[in-house]
Short mmCIF file of C-alpha atoms and ligand atoms in Angstrom, two decimals:
data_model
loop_
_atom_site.label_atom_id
_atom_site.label_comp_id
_atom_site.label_asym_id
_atom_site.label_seq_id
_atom_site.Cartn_x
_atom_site.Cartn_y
_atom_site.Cartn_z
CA UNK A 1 21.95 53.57 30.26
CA UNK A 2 19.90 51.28 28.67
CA UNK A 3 18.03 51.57 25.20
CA UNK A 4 15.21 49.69 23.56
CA UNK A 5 15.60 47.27 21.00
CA UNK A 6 13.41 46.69 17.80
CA UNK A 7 13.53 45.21 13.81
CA UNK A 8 15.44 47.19 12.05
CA UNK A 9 14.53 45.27 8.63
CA UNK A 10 12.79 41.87 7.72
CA UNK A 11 13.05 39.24 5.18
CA UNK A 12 11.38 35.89 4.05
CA UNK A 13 11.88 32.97 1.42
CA UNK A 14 10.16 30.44 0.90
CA UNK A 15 10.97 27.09 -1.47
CA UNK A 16 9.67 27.12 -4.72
CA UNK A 17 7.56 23.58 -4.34
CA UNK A 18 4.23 23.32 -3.84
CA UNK A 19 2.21 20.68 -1.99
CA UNK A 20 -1.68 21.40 -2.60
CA UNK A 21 -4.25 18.94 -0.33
CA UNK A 22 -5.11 17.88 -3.74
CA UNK A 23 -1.69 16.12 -4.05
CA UNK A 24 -1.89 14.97 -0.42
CA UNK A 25 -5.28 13.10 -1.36
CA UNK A 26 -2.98 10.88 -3.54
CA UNK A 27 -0.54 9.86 -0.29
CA UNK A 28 -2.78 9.46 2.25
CA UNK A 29 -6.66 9.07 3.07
CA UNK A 30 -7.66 12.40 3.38
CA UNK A 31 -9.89 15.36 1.04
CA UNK A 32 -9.34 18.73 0.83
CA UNK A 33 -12.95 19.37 2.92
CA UNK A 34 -11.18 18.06 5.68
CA UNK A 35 -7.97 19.69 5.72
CA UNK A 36 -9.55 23.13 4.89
CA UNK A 37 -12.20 22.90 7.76
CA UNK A 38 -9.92 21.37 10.55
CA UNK A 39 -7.06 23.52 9.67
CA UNK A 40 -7.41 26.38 6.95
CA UNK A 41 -4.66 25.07 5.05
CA UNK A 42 -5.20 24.80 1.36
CA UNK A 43 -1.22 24.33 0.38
CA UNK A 44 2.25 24.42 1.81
CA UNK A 45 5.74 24.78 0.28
CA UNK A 46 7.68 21.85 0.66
CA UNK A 47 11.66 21.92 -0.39
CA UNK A 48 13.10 19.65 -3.11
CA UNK A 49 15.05 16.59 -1.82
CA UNK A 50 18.11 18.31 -2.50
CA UNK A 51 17.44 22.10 -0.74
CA UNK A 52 17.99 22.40 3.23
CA UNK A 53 17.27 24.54 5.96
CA UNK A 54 19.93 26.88 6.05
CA UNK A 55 19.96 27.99 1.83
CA UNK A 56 16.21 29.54 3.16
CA UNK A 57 17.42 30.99 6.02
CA UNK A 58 20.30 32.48 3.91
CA UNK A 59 18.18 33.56 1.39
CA UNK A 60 15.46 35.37 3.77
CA UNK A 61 18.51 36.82 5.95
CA UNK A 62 20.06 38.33 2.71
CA UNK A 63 16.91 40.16 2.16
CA UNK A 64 16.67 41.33 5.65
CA UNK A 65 20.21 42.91 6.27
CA UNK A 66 19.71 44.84 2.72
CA UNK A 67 16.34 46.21 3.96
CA UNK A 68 17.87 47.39 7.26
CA UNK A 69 20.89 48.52 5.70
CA UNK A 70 23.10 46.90 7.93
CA UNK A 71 26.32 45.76 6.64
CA UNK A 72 26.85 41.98 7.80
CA UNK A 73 30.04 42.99 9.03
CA UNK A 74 28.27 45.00 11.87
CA UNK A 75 26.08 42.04 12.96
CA UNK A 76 26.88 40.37 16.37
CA UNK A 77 24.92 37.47 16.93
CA UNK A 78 23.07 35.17 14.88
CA UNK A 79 20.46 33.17 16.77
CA UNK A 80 18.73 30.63 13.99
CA UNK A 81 15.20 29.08 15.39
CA UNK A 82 15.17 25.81 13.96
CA UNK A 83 13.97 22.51 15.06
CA UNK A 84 14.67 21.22 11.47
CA UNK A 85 18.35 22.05 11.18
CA UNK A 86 20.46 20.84 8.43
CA UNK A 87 22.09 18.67 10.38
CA UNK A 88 23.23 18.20 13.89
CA UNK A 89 26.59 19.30 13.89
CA UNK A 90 27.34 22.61 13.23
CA UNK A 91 24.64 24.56 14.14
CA UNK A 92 22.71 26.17 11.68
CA UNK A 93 23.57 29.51 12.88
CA UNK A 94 27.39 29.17 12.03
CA UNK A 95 26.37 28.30 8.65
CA UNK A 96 24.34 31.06 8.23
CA UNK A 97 27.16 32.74 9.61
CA UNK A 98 29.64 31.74 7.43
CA UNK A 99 27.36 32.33 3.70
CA UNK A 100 26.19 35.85 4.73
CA UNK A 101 29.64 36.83 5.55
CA UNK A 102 28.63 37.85 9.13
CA UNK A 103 32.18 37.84 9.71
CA UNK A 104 32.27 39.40 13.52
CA UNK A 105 28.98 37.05 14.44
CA UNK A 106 28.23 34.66 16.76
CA UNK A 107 26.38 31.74 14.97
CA UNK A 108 23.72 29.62 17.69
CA UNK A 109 20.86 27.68 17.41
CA UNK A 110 17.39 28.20 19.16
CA UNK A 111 15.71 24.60 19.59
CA UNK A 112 12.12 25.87 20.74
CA UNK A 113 9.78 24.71 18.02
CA UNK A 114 7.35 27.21 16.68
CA UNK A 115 7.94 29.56 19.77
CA UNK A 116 11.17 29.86 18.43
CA UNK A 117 11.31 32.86 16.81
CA UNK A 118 10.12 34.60 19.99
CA UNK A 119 12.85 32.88 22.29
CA UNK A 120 15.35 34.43 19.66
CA UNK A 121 14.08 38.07 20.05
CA UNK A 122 13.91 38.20 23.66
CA UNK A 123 17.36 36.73 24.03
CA UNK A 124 19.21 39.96 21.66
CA UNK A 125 16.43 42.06 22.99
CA UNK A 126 18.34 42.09 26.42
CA UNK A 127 21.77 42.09 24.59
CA UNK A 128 20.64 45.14 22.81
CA UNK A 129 19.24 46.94 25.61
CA UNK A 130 21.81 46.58 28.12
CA UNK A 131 24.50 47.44 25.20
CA UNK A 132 26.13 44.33 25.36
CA UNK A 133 25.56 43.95 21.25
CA UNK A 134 24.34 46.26 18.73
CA UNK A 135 23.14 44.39 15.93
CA UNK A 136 21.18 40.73 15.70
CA UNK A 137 19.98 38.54 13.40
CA UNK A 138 17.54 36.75 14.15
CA UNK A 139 16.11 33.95 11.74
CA UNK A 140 13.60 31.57 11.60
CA UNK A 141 13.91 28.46 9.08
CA UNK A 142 12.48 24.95 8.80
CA UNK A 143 11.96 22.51 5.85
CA UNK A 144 9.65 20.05 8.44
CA UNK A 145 8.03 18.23 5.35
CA UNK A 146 11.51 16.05 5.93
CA UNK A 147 10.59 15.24 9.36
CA UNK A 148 7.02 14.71 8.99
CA UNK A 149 5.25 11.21 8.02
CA UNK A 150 3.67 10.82 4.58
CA UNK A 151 1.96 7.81 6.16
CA UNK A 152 0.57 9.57 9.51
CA UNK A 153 -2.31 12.12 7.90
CA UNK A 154 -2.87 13.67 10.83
CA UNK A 155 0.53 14.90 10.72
CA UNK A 156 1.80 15.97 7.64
CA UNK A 157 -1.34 17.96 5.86
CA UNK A 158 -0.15 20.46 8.58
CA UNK A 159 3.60 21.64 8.32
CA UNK A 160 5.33 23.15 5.12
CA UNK A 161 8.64 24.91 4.71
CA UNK A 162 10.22 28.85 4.94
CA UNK A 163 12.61 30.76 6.62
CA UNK A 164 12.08 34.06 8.31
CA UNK A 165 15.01 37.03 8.99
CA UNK A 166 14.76 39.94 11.03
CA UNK A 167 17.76 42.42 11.89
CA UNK A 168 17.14 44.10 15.33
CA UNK A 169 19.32 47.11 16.71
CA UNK A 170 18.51 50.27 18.85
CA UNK A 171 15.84 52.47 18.14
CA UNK A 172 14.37 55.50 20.09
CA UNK A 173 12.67 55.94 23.41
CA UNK A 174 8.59 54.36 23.22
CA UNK A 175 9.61 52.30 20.20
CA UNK A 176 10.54 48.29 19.30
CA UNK A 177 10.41 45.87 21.73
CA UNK A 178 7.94 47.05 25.25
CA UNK A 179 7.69 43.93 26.48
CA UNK A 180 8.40 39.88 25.52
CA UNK A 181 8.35 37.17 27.25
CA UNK A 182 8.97 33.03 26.68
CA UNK A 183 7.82 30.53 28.63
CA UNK A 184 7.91 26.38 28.22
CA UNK A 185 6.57 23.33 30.33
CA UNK A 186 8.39 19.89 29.41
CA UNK A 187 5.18 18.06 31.49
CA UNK A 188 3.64 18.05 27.79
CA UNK A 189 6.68 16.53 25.70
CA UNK A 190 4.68 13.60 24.35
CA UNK A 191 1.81 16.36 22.89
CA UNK A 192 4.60 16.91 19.75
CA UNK A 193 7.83 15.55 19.30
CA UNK A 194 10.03 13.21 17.34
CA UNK A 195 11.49 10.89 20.10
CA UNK A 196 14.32 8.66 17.53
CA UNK A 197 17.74 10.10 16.20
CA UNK A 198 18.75 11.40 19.64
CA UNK A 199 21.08 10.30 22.08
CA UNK A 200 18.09 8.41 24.26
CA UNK A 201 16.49 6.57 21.08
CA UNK A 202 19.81 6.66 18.78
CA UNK A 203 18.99 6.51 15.33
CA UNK A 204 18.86 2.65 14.66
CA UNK A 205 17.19 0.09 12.16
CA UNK A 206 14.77 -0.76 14.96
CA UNK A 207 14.31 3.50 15.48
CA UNK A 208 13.99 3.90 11.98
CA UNK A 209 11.56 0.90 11.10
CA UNK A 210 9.42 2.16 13.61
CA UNK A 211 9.07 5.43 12.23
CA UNK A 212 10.69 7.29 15.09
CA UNK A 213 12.34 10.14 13.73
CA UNK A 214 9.51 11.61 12.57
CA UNK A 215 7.29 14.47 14.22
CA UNK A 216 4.32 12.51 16.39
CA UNK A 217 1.32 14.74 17.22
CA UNK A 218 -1.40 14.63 19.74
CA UNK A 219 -3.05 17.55 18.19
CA UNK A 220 -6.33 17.67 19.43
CA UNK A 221 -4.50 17.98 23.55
CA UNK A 222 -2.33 20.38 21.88
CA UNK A 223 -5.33 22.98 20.32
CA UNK A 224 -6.71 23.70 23.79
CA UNK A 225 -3.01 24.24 25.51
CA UNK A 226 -1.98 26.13 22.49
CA UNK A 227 -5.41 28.41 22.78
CA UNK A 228 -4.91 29.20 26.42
CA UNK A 229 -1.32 29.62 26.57
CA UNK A 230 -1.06 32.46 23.65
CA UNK A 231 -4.18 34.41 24.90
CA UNK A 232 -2.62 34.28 28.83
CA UNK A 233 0.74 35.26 27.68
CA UNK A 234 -0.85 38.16 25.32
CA UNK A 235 -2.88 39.87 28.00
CA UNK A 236 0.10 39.72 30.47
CA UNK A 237 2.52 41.29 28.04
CA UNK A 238 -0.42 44.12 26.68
CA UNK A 239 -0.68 44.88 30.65
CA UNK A 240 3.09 44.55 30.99
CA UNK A 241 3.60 47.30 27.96
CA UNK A 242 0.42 50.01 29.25
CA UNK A 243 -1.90 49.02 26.70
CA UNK A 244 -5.38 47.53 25.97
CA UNK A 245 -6.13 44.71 22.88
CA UNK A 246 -7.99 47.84 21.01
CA UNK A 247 -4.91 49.85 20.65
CA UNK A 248 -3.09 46.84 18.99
CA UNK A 249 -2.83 47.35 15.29
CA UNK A 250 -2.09 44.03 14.05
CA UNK A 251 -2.08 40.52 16.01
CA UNK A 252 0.39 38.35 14.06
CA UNK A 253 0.28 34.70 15.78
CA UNK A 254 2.11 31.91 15.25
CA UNK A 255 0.19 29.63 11.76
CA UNK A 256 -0.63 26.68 13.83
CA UNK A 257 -4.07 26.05 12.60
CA UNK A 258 -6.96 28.78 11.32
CA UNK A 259 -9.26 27.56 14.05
CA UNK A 260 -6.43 27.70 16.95
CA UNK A 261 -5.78 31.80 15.45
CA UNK A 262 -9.46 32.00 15.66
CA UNK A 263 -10.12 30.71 19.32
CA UNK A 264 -7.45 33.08 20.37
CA UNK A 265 -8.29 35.79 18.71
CA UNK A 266 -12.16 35.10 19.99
CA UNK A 267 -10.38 35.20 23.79
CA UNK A 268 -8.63 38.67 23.29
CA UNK A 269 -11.67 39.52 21.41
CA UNK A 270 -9.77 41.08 18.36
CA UNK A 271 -11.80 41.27 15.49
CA UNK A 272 -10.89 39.22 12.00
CA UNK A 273 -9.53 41.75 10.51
CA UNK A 274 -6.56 42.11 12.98
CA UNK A 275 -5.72 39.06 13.28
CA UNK A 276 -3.30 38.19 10.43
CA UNK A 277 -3.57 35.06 8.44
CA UNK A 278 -1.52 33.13 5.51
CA UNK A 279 -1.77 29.44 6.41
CA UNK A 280 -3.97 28.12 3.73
CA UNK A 281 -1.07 29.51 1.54
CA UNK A 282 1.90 28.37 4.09
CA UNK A 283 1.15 25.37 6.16
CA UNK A 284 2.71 25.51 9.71
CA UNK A 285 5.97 26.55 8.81
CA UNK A 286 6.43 26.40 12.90
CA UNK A 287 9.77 29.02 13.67
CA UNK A 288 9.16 30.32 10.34
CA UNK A 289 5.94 31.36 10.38
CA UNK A 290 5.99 34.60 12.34
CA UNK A 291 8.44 36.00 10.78
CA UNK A 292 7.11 35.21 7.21
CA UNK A 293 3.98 36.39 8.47
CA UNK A 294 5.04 39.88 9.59
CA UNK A 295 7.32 40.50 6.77
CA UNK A 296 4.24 40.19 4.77
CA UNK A 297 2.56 42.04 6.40
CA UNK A 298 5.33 45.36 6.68
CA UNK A 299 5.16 44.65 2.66
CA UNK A 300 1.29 44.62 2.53
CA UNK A 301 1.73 48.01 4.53
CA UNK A 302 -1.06 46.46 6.51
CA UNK A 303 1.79 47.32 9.44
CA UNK A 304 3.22 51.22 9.50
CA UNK A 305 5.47 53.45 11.39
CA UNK A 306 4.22 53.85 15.06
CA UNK A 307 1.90 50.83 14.58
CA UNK A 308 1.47 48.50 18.03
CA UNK A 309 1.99 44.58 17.19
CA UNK A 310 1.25 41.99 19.39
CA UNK A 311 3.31 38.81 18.56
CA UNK A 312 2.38 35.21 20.30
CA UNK A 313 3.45 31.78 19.86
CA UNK A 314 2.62 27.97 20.92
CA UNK A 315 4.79 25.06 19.73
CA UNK A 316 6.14 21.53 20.86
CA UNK A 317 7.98 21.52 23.87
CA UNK A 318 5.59 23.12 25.15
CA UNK A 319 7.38 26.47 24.51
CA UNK A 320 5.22 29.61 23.94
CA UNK A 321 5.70 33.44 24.06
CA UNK A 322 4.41 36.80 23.54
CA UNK A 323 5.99 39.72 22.40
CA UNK A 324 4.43 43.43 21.92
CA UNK A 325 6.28 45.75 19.62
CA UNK A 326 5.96 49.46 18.77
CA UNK A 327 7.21 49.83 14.60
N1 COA B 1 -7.87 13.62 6.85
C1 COA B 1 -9.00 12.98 7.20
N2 COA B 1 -9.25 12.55 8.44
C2 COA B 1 -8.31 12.76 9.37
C3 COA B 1 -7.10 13.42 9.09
C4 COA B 1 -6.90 13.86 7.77
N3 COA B 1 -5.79 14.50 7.38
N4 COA B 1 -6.38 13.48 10.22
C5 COA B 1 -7.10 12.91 11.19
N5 COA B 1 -8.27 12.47 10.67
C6 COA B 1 -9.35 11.77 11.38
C7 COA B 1 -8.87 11.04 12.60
O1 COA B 1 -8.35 9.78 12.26
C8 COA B 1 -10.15 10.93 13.39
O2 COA B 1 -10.92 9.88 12.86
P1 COA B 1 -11.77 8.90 13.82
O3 COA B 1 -12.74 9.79 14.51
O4 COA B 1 -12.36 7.95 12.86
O5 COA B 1 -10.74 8.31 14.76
C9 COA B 1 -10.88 12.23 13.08
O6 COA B 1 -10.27 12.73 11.85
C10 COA B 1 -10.76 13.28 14.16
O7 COA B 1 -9.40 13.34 14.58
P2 COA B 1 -8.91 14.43 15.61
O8 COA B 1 -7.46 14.28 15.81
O9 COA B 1 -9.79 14.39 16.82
O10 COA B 1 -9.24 15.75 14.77
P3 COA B 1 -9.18 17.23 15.23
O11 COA B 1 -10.49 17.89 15.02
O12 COA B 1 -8.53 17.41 16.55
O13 COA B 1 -8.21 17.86 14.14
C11 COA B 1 -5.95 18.57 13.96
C12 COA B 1 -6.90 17.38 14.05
C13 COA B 1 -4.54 18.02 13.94
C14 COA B 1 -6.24 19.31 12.69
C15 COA B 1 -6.19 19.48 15.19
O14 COA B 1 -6.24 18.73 16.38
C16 COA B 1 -5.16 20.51 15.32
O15 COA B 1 -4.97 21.31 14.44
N6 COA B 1 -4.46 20.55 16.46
C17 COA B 1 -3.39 21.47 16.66
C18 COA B 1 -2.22 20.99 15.88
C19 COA B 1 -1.20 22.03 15.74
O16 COA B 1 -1.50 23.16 15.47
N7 COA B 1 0.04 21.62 15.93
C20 COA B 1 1.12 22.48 15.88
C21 COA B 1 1.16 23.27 17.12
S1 COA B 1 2.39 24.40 17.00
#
């Protein structure tokens, strides 16, 4: 017997920091009439030099398991989406693990960029449905303004930092999860990626002097993959589920850039107002971002009981994913 999976309760946190394009005029060559019409982005939250991934993804995970009432005893797994983790060894997951007091948990990391938070829900998904686990936790955290390059502008007026928690567990028949899927082609590595500090490009003076260990971005290749990709993947999984873009209440898509949610929403042909937006507060927060996003959203109310939500994402890899739930 086999029984569907969906979130249970949600959670976000976000550092207290503030990066507005104003301040970003005084690091690099760049205006705020830029920024706002090439991306939407007005500020991001960028962490203090001494707060890390995990303390947000802590923090947003807290808020999550009280909301779903779900002692952190009962979770199973812990799956963290991070591609900014606080450092290489443990994973980020076991450290999450280990302050919540998820004490019977599996801790793991999900390295998918900002699809990540969508790889992370279709992994328990299957646990949960085929009874293998009952509860999950599935996070998504970053603090990128560490990895990105206050010298390259076209970089770093993009990404700011957050964390993202959702606890998933059964719920009834024709509710949760009706259909996800994730998908990734490694043809496109060199479209966004941060090629020093690994185990090809170890991080050396040479590495480091050339700026290698920082996030690189073709962004302009990446805008018309990104478009095509989530609006393929969201028709495929509306079909996949039984229903049409009109019965969708909410479209909550990955924060890449206001024009990318724009030429995807123009493609499913959802209108503005269900097509949820908070970068020009956020930034990209990349495997953050969803999550933040639909949180706000369940708090807005803007998302009720027996709503249908159509979740997509794009990131560096390329990774992307859509997932269609029923609240
Ligand atoms: N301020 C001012 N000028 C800037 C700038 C900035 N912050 N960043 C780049 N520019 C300049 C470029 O140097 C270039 O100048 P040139 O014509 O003199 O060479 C010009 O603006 C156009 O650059 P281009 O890269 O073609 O701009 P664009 O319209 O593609 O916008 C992005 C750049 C990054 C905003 C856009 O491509 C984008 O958002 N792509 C998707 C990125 C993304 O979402 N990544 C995450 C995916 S998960």
């Amino acid at each position: 017997m086999t029984q569907n999976a969906g979130i249970l309760g949600m959670g976000h946190a976000y550092p207290s920091g503030v990066l507005t394009n104003a301040d970003l005029e005084k690091i690099v060559d760049t205006n705020d009439e830029w920024i706002t019409t090439r991306t939407g982005i007005k500020q991001r939250r960028k962490a203090a030099d001494n707060e890390y991934t995990s303390q947000f993804a802590v923090a947003a995970g807290k808020q999550a398991l009280e909301r779903a009432g779900i002692d952190p005893k009962d979770i199973d797994i812990i799956v963290c989406a991070t591609t900014t983790p606080d450092q290489i060894l443990p994973s980020t997951g076991c450290l999450i693990q280990r302050e919540l007091g998820c004490e019977n948990a599996a801790g793991m990391d999900v390295f998918a960029a900002c699809s990540g938070f969508l790889y992370g829900i279709t992994m328990v998904e299957s646990m949960i449905r085929t009874g293998q686990i009952r509860y999950a936790l599935v996070i998504g955290a970053e603090v990128l303004t560490k990895y990105v390059d206050y010298t390259d502008r076209s970089t770093c007026v993009i990404f700011g930092d957050g964390a993202g928690a959702a606890v998933l567990g059964a719920v009834p028949e024709g509710k949760g999860i009706l259909a996800t899927k994730i998908r990734s082609d490694g043809r496109y590595e060199e479209q966004l990626f941060a090629p020093g500090g690994g185990t090809k490009l170890g991080t050396t003076h040479e590495t480091i002097d050339n700026r290698l260990h920082y996030f690189k971005m073709k962004g302009n290749e990446l805008f018309k993959v990104a478009v095509r990709s989530m609006a393929e993947i969201s028709t495929e999984m509306l079909e996949k589920a039984g229903y049409s873009v009109e019965d969708v209440t909410m479209v909550v898509p990955h924060q890449a850039n206001q024009r990318i949610t724009d030429a995807v929403a123009s493609r499913l042909g959802v209108p503005e107002e269900k097509m949820y937006s908070n970068i020009a507060q956020t930034g990209n927060t990349s495997s953050a971002s969803i999550p933040i996003a639909l949180d706000e959203c369940l708090e807005a109310g803007k998302i009720k009981e027996g709503d249908l939500v159509l979740l997509t994402a794009f990131g560096g890899g390329v990774t992307w994913g859509a997932t269609v739930i029923r609240f």
